[in-house]
């Protein structure tokens, strides 16, 4: 059995190193040890991750491929990764370059897939704060704690920060990650919601653990509120397109209005309860506003092209795969 693990990266050398080290230490006890290939797609046209991948390739337990996608955008890099995988692969996994999997991560995903004959299996992502002095209100508010479901719980969406996909179903899909979401994020929500709508089985694996490195700049109120707005806006954009019935959109609109109303109701008591409660109230308002904005077709581009970055530079020719 062959599993292809896809990684998109952009100027995160330390994170990518941690991830590759973690992937190199995967263990298997519940399932037969598979053959492994890891595809790293560098979304930096200068090929800044090339040297690191070249070093890691020498002692890697499996095949390590490296390629460059010069066109900025997360959809573009994910699609490039899918284009680079071995066509004889059985499963495709996705994980982010600021994450590290538990050693049993892939074993748990495979075990649940085999047990339930699922098309897609996804699991939790736990926070790992890079700074020791994390603000108390962040911890008390649990803003980075993952959602939990019982293993096997059916879902209508998954995300590329921790997921396993049966490769057979990818052969049947014309459009993979929609490039309209390249700079806004949410391409994974749209992709997996399409799979769910097509009848494919998505389930949860609560023991397939991944840890996300949370830098200090993400433990700020502005970042948390902005991410809340974007994520709920993206969800609405996807539902607006994939489930365009008046009933579905009306329910979504009511959710948005309800969140805003709830947020304003919580603001006054939050002044007594503390900063975590204030941020939670504001987060309700941001999520509700994002919900309504998405329904109106507003697309918030979180990953805009950085000023001064040139996308038309020639890729590095060192350590290139045949993909």
XYZ file of C-alpha atoms in Angstrom, residues 8 41 69 74-84 94 175-179:
20
model
C 2.170 23.064 0.971
C 5.186 21.995 -2.810
C 4.412 26.274 -7.579
C -3.022 27.822 -1.420
C -5.339 26.248 -4.001
C -2.586 26.345 -6.608
C -0.025 24.674 -4.359
C -2.437 21.959 -3.220
C -3.393 21.180 -6.823
C 0.290 21.022 -7.753
C 0.836 18.498 -4.950
C -1.966 16.302 -6.279
C -0.437 16.484 -9.752
C 2.869 15.236 -8.355
C -2.758 16.406 3.834
C -11.901 20.300 -10.313
C -9.796 19.689 -7.221
C -9.153 22.755 -5.050
C -11.040 25.701 -6.496
C -8.652 28.503 -7.455
